[in-house]
Amino acid sequence: QVQLVESGGGSVQTGGSLRLSCVASGISTATTTVAWFRQAPGKEREGVATHTKYGDSVKGRFTYSKDNAKNTVYLEMNSLTPEDSAMYYCAAASGLWYRGFDTRPYKHWGQGTQVTVSS
């Protein structure tokens, strides 16, 4: 059974930083694309990062990394703005073949962790 558990969200002020973690079980982060998405109220789910791609709105501020030995994926978020406020999800595809932001190839999703940035 595949399980993804996010953590690390919270409330910060503009310009602050957070580090999100996604611990995976039932899959290997070495052989599976695990992506970060986010969704703000009233907005569509947006791709944030994979190991080869960043969303345009986060380039230069967010950094994706993973520790395959720990089966964990991270998202380091810097220079946060209120526009980054959202529920952040990690999601796993069925392999490394897909590295984009279309949600359809991602079959497994975590429960999300809330990020709130105040001005």
PDB file of C-alpha atoms in Angstrom:
ATOM      1  CA  GLN A   1       0.000   0.000   0.000  1.00  0.00           C
ATOM      2  CA  VAL A   2       1.374   3.367  -1.041  1.00  0.00           C
ATOM      3  CA  GLN A   3       1.355   6.127   1.531  1.00  0.00           C
ATOM      4  CA  LEU A   4       2.652   9.681   1.297  1.00  0.00           C
ATOM      5  CA  VAL A   5       2.817  11.833   4.404  1.00  0.00           C
ATOM      6  CA  GLU A   6       3.615  15.535   4.188  1.00  0.00           C
ATOM      7  CA  SER A   7       4.828  17.691   7.043  1.00  0.00           C
ATOM      8  CA  GLY A   8       6.533  21.001   7.665  1.00  0.00           C
ATOM      9  CA  GLY A   9       3.789  23.429   6.800  1.00  0.00           C
ATOM     10  CA  GLY A  10       2.941  26.357   8.986  1.00  0.00           C
ATOM     11  CA  SER A  11       2.469  30.098   9.179  1.00  0.00           C
ATOM     12  CA  VAL A  12       5.232  32.516   8.283  1.00  0.00           C
ATOM     13  CA  GLN A  13       5.571  36.157   7.353  1.00  0.00           C
ATOM     14  CA  THR A  14       6.435  37.451   3.911  1.00  0.00           C
ATOM     15  CA  GLY A  15      10.060  36.730   3.132  1.00  0.00           C
ATOM     16  CA  GLY A  16      10.169  33.742   5.425  1.00  0.00           C
ATOM     17  CA  SER A  17      11.137  30.158   4.703  1.00  0.00           C
ATOM     18  CA  LEU A  18       9.735  26.706   5.250  1.00  0.00           C
ATOM     19  CA  ARG A  19      10.910  23.201   4.472  1.00  0.00           C
ATOM     20  CA  LEU A  20       8.307  20.629   3.578  1.00  0.00           C
ATOM     21  CA  SER A  21       8.906  16.890   3.792  1.00  0.00           C
ATOM     22  CA  CYS A  22       7.107  14.015   2.131  1.00  0.00           C
ATOM     23  CA  VAL A  23       7.816  10.565   3.504  1.00  0.00           C
ATOM     24  CA  ALA A  24       6.881   7.776   1.116  1.00  0.00           C
ATOM     25  CA  SER A  25       6.116   4.149   1.845  1.00  0.00           C
ATOM     26  CA  GLY A  26       5.140   1.416  -0.583  1.00  0.00           C
ATOM     27  CA  ILE A  27       7.180   3.041  -3.367  1.00  0.00           C
ATOM     28  CA  SER A  28      10.803   3.981  -3.893  1.00  0.00           C
ATOM     29  CA  THR A  29      11.661   7.621  -4.442  1.00  0.00           C
ATOM     30  CA  ALA A  30      14.668   6.379  -6.422  1.00  0.00           C
ATOM     31  CA  THR A  31      12.435   4.918  -9.142  1.00  0.00           C
ATOM     32  CA  THR A  32       9.265   6.986  -8.869  1.00  0.00           C
ATOM     33  CA  THR A  33       8.606  10.619  -9.649  1.00  0.00           C
ATOM     34  CA  VAL A  34       7.319  12.337  -6.528  1.00  0.00           C
ATOM     35  CA  ALA A  35       6.068  15.833  -7.252  1.00  0.00           C
ATOM     36  CA  TRP A  36       4.897  18.765  -5.194  1.00  0.00           C
ATOM     37  CA  PHE A  37       1.588  20.442  -5.996  1.00  0.00           C
ATOM     38  CA  ARG A  38      -0.348  23.153  -4.248  1.00  0.00           C
ATOM     39  CA  GLN A  39      -3.920  24.339  -4.204  1.00  0.00           C
ATOM     40  CA  ALA A  40      -5.280  27.579  -2.833  1.00  0.00           C
ATOM     41  CA  PRO A  41      -8.993  28.062  -2.088  1.00  0.00           C
ATOM     42  CA  GLY A  42     -10.937  28.680  -5.285  1.00  0.00           C
ATOM     43  CA  LYS A  43      -7.953  27.900  -7.493  1.00  0.00           C
ATOM     44  CA  GLU A  44      -6.891  24.897  -9.535  1.00  0.00           C
ATOM     45  CA  ARG A  45      -4.213  22.551  -8.299  1.00  0.00           C
ATOM     46  CA  GLU A  46      -0.844  23.854  -9.471  1.00  0.00           C
ATOM     47  CA  GLY A  47       2.379  21.987 -10.088  1.00  0.00           C
ATOM     48  CA  VAL A  48       5.220  23.304  -7.950  1.00  0.00           C
ATOM     49  CA  ALA A  49       8.223  21.047  -8.457  1.00  0.00           C
ATOM     50  CA  THR A  50       9.544  17.695  -9.540  1.00  0.00           C
ATOM     51  CA  HIS A  51      13.155  16.570  -9.559  1.00  0.00           C
ATOM     52  CA  THR A  52      13.574  18.080 -13.056  1.00  0.00           C
ATOM     53  CA  LYS A  53      11.042  20.908 -13.262  1.00  0.00           C
ATOM     54  CA  TYR A  54       9.764  23.930 -11.349  1.00  0.00           C
ATOM     55  CA  GLY A  55       6.632  25.945 -11.735  1.00  0.00           C
ATOM     56  CA  ASP A  56       7.235  29.405 -13.159  1.00  0.00           C
ATOM     57  CA  SER A  57       6.009  31.152 -10.031  1.00  0.00           C
ATOM     58  CA  VAL A  58       8.512  29.389  -7.743  1.00  0.00           C
ATOM     59  CA  LYS A  59      11.653  29.243  -9.869  1.00  0.00           C
ATOM     60  CA  GLY A  60      14.637  30.650  -8.027  1.00  0.00           C
ATOM     61  CA  ARG A  61      12.873  30.517  -4.656  1.00  0.00           C
ATOM     62  CA  PHE A  62      11.967  26.867  -4.123  1.00  0.00           C
ATOM     63  CA  THR A  63      14.321  23.901  -4.206  1.00  0.00           C
ATOM     64  CA  TYR A  64      13.327  20.275  -4.661  1.00  0.00           C
ATOM     65  CA  SER A  65      15.499  17.560  -3.189  1.00  0.00           C
ATOM     66  CA  LYS A  66      15.204  13.961  -2.120  1.00  0.00           C
ATOM     67  CA  ASP A  67      16.943  11.446   0.084  1.00  0.00           C
ATOM     68  CA  ASN A  68      16.389   8.040  -1.457  1.00  0.00           C
ATOM     69  CA  ALA A  69      17.873   6.285   1.563  1.00  0.00           C
ATOM     70  CA  LYS A  70      15.101   7.826   3.672  1.00  0.00           C
ATOM     71  CA  ASN A  71      12.508   7.566   0.900  1.00  0.00           C
ATOM     72  CA  THR A  72      11.776  11.231   1.521  1.00  0.00           C
ATOM     73  CA  VAL A  73      11.274  14.199  -0.758  1.00  0.00           C
ATOM     74  CA  TYR A  74      11.750  17.790   0.373  1.00  0.00           C
ATOM     75  CA  LEU A  75      10.693  21.226  -0.763  1.00  0.00           C
ATOM     76  CA  GLU A  76      12.748  24.122   0.534  1.00  0.00           C
ATOM     77  CA  MET A  77      10.740  27.306   0.161  1.00  0.00           C
ATOM     78  CA  ASN A  78      12.383  30.709   0.486  1.00  0.00           C
ATOM     79  CA  SER A  79      11.270  34.310  -0.040  1.00  0.00           C
ATOM     80  CA  LEU A  80       7.687  33.314   0.605  1.00  0.00           C
ATOM     81  CA  THR A  81       4.870  35.664  -0.317  1.00  0.00           C
ATOM     82  CA  PRO A  82       1.139  35.576   0.453  1.00  0.00           C
ATOM     83  CA  GLU A  83       0.628  34.186  -3.065  1.00  0.00           C
ATOM     84  CA  ASP A  84       2.383  31.015  -1.909  1.00  0.00           C
ATOM     85  CA  SER A  85      -0.302  30.339   0.680  1.00  0.00           C
ATOM     86  CA  ALA A  86      -1.976  27.036  -0.160  1.00  0.00           C
ATOM     87  CA  MET A  87      -2.337  23.427   0.789  1.00  0.00           C
ATOM     88  CA  TYR A  88       0.767  21.635  -0.433  1.00  0.00           C
ATOM     89  CA  TYR A  89       0.572  18.028  -1.578  1.00  0.00           C
ATOM     90  CA  CYS A  90       3.115  15.479  -2.672  1.00  0.00           C
ATOM     91  CA  ALA A  91       2.089  12.965  -5.282  1.00  0.00           C
ATOM     92  CA  ALA A  92       3.673   9.861  -6.783  1.00  0.00           C
ATOM     93  CA  ALA A  93       3.524   8.720 -10.374  1.00  0.00           C
ATOM     94  CA  SER A  94       3.932   5.096 -11.453  1.00  0.00           C
ATOM     95  CA  GLY A  95       7.611   5.506 -12.317  1.00  0.00           C
ATOM     96  CA  LEU A  96      10.184   8.013 -13.447  1.00  0.00           C
ATOM     97  CA  TRP A  97       8.787   8.242 -16.960  1.00  0.00           C
ATOM     98  CA  TYR A  98       6.614  11.245 -16.165  1.00  0.00           C
ATOM     99  CA  ARG A  99       8.068  14.404 -14.637  1.00  0.00           C
ATOM    100  CA  GLY A 100       5.492  17.048 -15.486  1.00  0.00           C
ATOM    101  CA  PHE A 101       2.575  18.758 -13.794  1.00  0.00           C
ATOM    102  CA  ASP A 102      -0.422  17.070 -15.363  1.00  0.00           C
ATOM    103  CA  THR A 103      -2.151  15.510 -12.333  1.00  0.00           C
ATOM    104  CA  ARG A 104      -3.471  12.462 -14.214  1.00  0.00           C
ATOM    105  CA  PRO A 105      -0.259  10.374 -14.098  1.00  0.00           C
ATOM    106  CA  TYR A 106      -0.024  10.833 -10.332  1.00  0.00           C
ATOM    107  CA  LYS A 107      -1.910   7.934  -8.791  1.00  0.00           C
ATOM    108  CA  HIS A 108      -1.066   8.477  -5.151  1.00  0.00           C
ATOM    109  CA  TRP A 109      -1.474  11.642  -3.107  1.00  0.00           C
ATOM    110  CA  GLY A 110      -0.707  12.713   0.417  1.00  0.00           C
ATOM    111  CA  GLN A 111      -3.166  14.430   2.698  1.00  0.00           C
ATOM    112  CA  GLY A 112      -1.487  17.809   2.348  1.00  0.00           C
ATOM    113  CA  THR A 113       0.186  20.317   4.633  1.00  0.00           C
ATOM    114  CA  GLN A 114      -0.999  23.909   4.936  1.00  0.00           C
ATOM    115  CA  VAL A 115       1.289  26.840   4.230  1.00  0.00           C
ATOM    116  CA  THR A 116       0.099  30.302   5.187  1.00  0.00           C
ATOM    117  CA  VAL A 117       2.141  33.408   4.448  1.00  0.00           C
ATOM    118  CA  SER A 118       1.058  36.681   5.992  1.00  0.00           C
ATOM    119  CA  SER A 119       2.005  40.153   4.793  1.00  0.00           C
TER     120      SER A 119
END
